[in-house]
PDB file of C-alpha atoms in Angstrom:
ATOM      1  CA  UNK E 221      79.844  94.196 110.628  1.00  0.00           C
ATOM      2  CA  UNK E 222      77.392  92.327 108.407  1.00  0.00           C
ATOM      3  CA  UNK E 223      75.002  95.413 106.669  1.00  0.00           C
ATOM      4  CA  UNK E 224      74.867  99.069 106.931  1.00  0.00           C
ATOM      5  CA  UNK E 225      71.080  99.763 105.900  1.00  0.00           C
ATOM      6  CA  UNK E 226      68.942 102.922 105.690  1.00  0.00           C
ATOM      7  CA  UNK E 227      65.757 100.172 105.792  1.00  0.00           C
ATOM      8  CA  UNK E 228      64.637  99.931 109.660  1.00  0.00           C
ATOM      9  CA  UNK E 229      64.707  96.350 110.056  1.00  0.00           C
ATOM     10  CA  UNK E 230      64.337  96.124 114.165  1.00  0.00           C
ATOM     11  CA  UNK E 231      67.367  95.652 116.836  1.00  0.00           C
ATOM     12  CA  UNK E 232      69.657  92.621 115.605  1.00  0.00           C
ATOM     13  CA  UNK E 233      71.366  91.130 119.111  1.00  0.00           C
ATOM     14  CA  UNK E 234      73.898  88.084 118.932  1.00  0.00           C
ATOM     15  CA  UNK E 235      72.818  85.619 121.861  1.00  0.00           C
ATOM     16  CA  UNK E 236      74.412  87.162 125.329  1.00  0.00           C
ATOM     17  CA  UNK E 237      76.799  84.813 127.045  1.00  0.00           C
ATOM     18  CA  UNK E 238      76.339  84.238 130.675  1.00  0.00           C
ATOM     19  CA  UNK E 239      78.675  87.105 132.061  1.00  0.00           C
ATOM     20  CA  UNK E 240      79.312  90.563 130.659  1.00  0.00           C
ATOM     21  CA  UNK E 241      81.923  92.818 131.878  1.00  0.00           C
ATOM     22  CA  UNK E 242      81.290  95.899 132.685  1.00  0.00           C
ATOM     23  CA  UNK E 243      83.497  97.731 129.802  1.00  0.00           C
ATOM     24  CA  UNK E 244      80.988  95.922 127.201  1.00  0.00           C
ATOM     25  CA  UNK E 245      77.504  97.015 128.874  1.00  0.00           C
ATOM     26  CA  UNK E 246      79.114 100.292 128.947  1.00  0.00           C
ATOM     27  CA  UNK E 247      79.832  99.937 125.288  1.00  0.00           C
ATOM     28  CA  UNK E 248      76.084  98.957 124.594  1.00  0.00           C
ATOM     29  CA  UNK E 249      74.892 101.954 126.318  1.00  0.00           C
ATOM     30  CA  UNK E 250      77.267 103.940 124.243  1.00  0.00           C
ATOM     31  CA  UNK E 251      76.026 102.501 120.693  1.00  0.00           C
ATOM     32  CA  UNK E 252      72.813 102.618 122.334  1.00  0.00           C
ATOM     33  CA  UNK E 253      73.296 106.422 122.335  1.00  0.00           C
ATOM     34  CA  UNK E 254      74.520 106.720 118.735  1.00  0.00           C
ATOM     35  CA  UNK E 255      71.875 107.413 116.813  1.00  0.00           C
ATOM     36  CA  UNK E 256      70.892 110.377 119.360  1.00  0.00           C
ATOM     37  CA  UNK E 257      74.553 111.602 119.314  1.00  0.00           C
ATOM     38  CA  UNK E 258      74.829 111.625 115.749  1.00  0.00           C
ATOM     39  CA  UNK E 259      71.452 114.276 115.607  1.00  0.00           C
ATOM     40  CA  UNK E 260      72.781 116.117 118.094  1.00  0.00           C
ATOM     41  CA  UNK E 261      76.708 116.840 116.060  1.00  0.00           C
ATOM     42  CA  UNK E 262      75.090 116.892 113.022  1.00  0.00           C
ATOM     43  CA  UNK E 263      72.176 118.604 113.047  1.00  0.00           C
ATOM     44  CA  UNK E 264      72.556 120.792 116.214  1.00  0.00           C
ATOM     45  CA  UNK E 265      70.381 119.893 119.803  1.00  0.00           C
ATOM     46  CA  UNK E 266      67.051 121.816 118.522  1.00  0.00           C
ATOM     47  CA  UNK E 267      66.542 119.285 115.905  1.00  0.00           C
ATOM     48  CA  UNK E 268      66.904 116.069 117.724  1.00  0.00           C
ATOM     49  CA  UNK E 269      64.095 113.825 116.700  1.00  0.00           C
ATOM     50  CA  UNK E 270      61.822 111.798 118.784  1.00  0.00           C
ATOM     51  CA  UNK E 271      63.488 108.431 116.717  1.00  0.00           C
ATOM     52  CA  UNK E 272      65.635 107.711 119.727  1.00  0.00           C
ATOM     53  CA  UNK E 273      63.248 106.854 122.737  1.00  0.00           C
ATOM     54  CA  UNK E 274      63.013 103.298 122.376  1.00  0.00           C
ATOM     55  CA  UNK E 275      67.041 103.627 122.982  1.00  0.00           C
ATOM     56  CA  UNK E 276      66.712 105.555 125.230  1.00  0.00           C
ATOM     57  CA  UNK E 277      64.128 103.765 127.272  1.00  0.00           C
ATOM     58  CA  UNK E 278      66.401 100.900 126.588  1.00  0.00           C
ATOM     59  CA  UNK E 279      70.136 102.392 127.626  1.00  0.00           C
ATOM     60  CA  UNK E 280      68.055 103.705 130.952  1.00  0.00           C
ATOM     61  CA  UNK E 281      66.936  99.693 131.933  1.00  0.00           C
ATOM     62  CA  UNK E 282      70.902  98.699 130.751  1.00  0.00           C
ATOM     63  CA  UNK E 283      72.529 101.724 133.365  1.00  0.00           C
ATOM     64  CA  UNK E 284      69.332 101.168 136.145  1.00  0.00           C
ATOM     65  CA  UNK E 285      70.736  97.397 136.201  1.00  0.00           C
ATOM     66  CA  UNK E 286      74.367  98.185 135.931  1.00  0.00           C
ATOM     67  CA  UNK E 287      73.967 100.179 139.493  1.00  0.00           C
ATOM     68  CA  UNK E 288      70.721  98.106 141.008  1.00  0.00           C
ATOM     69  CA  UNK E 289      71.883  94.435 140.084  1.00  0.00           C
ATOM     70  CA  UNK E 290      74.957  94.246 138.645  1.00  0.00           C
ATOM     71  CA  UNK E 291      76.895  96.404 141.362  1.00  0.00           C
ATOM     72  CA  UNK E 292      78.815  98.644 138.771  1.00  0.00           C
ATOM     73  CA  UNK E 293      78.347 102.143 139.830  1.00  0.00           C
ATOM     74  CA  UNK E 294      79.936 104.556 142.233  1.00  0.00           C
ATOM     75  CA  UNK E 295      77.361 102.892 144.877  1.00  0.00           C
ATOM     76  CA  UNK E 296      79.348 100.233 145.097  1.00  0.00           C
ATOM     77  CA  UNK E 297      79.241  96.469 144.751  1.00  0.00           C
ATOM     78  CA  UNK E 298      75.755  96.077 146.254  1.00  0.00           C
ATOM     79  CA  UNK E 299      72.885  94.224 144.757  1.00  0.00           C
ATOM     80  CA  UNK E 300      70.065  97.203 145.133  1.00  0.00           C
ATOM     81  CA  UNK E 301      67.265  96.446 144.173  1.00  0.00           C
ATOM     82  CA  UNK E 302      64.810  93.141 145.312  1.00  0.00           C
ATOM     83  CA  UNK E 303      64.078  90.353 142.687  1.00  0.00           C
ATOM     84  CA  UNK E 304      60.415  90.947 143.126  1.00  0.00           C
ATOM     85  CA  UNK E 305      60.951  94.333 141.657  1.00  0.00           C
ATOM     86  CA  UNK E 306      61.969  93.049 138.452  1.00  0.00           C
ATOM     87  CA  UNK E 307      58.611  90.725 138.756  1.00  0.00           C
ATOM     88  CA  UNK E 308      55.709  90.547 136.285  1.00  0.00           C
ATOM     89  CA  UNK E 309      53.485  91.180 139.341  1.00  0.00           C
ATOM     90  CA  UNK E 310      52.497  94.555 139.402  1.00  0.00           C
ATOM     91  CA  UNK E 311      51.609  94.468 143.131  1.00  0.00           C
ATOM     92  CA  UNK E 312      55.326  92.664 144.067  1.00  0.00           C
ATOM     93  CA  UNK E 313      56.814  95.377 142.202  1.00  0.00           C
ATOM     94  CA  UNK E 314      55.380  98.260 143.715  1.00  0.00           C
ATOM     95  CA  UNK E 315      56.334  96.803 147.356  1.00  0.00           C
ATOM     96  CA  UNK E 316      60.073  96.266 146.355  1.00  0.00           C
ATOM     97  CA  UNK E 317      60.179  99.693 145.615  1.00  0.00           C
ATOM     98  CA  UNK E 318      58.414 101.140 148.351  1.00  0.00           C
ATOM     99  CA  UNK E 319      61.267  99.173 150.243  1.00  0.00           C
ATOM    100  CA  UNK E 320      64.232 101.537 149.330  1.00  0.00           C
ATOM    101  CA  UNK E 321      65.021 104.820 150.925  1.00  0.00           C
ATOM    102  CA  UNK E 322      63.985 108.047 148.830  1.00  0.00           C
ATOM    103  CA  UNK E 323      67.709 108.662 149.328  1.00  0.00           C
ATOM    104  CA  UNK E 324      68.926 105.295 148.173  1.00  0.00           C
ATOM    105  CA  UNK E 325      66.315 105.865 145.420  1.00  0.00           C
ATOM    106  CA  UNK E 326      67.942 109.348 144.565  1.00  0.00           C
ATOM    107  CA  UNK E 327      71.392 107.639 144.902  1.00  0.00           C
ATOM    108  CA  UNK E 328      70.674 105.287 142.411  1.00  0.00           C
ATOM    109  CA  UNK E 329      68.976 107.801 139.856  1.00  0.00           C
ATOM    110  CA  UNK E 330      71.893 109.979 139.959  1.00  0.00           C
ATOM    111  CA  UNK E 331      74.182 106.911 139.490  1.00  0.00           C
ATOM    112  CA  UNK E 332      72.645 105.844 136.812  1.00  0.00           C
ATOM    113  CA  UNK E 333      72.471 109.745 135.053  1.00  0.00           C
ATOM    114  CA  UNK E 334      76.193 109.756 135.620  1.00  0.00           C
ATOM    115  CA  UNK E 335      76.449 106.268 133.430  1.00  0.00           C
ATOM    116  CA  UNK E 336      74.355 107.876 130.562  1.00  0.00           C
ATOM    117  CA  UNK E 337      75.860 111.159 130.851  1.00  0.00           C
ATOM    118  CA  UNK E 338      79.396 109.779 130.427  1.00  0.00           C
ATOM    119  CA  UNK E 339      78.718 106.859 127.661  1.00  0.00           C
ATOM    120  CA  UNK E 340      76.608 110.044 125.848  1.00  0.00           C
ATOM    121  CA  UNK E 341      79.798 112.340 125.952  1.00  0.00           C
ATOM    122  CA  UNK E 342      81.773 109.412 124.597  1.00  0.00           C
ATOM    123  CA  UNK E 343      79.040 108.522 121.652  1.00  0.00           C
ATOM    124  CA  UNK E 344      79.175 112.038 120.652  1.00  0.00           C
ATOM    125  CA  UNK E 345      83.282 112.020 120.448  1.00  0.00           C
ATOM    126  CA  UNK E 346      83.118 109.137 118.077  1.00  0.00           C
ATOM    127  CA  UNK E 347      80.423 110.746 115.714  1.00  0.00           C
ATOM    128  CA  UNK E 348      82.648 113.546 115.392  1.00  0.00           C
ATOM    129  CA  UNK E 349      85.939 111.743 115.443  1.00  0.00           C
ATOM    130  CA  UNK E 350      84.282 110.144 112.811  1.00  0.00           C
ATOM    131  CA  UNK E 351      82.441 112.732 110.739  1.00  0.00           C
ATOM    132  CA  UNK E 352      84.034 112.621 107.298  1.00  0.00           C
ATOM    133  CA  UNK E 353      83.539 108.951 107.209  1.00  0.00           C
ATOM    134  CA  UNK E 354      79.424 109.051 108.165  1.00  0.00           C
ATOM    135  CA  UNK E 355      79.513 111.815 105.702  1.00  0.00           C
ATOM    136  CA  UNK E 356      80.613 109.596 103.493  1.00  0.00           C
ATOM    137  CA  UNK E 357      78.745 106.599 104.257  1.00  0.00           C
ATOM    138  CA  UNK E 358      75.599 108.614 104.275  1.00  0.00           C
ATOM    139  CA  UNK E 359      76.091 109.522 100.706  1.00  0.00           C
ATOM    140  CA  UNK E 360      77.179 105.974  99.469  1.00  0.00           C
ATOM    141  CA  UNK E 361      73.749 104.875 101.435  1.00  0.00           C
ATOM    142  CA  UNK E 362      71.829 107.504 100.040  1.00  0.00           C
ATOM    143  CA  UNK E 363      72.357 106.182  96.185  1.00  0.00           C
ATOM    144  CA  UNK E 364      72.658 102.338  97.510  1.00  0.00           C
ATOM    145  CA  UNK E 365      70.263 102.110 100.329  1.00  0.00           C
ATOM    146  CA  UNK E 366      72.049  98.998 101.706  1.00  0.00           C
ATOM    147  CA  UNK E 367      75.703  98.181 101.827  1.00  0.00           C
ATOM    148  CA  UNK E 368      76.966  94.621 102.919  1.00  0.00           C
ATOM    149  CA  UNK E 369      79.970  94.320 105.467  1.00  0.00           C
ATOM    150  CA  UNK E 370      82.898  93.592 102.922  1.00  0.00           C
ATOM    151  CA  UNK E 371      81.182  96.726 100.634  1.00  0.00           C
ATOM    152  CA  UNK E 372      81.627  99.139 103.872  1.00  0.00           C
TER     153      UNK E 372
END
C-alpha cells in the first residue's frame, strides 16, 4: 500500500496483465464493495450514503462479465453474451440482447446477484474483523489527513 488518504483523488489501477483468475476479480469486487460495507457495520443500513454507486455500477459490469464472458459462474463455462453487445453501436447492442432468452437473461442476473451477494458478505466480515484497526486509522486520518504506506 502506497497512501491512505481522506482527499478523493479518483480510482488508482496498476496496468491489468493479460489473464486474471477468477479468485482476484472476485477480490476486486470485494474491495469494490468496501466502502459500502464499511457504512453499512459502522453506521447501521439506514444511513448508507449514495457515495458508493459508481462502485457499485462498477462491481455490477466486473460480476455481469465474470458470468457473460469470462465463464465463471454457476452457468457454467459458456461465453454468454455476443461481442456486439459489448459494442459502441447502440443499435448492435440492442440486437445482441434481444438474442438471449428472458430465461437465460434471468439466469444470468441471478448469477451475477449471487457474485455480489457473496463478495458483499465477505467485505462486510473484513470491516468488522477489522474494526478496531479502521477505528484507529480513522482517527490517525482525521488529525493527518494523509498517511504514506510505511506511516500505516
Amino acid at each position: 500500500m502506497q497512501k491512505v488518504t481522506l482527499i478523493p483523488r479518483g480510482q488508482v489501477r496498476s496496468a491489468d496483465p493479460t489473464m486474471v483468475s477468477k479468485q482476484q476479480i472476485f477480490a476486486r469486487i470485494v474491495g469494490g464493495l468496501g466502502g459500502r460495507a464499511a457504512e453499512e457495520v459502522i453506521f447501521g443500513e439506514p444511513e448508507v450514503t449514495t457515495g458508493a454507486a459508481g462502485d457499485l455500477q462498477q462491481v455490477t459490469q466486473v460480476a455481469r462479465q465474470m458470468v457473460t464472458t469470462f465463464g465463471m459462474s454457476e452457468i457454467g463455462p459458456w461465453a454468454l453474451m455476443e461481442p456486439a453487445a459489448q459494442s459502441g453501436d447502440v443499435v448492435l447492442r440492442m440486437l445482441a440482447r434481444n438474442s438471449i432468452s428472458e430465461k437465460l437473461a434471468a439466469d444470468i442476473d441471478r448469477a451475477a446477484k449471487h457474485i455480489i451477494d457473496q463478495a458483499y458478505e465477505v467485505a462486510k466480515e473484513h470491516v468488522r474483523r477489522n474494526r478496531a484497526a479502521i477505528d484507529q486509522l480513522v482517527d490517525v486520518l482525521m488529525e493527518k489527513e494523509t498517511l504514506t504506506g510505511e506511516r500505516l
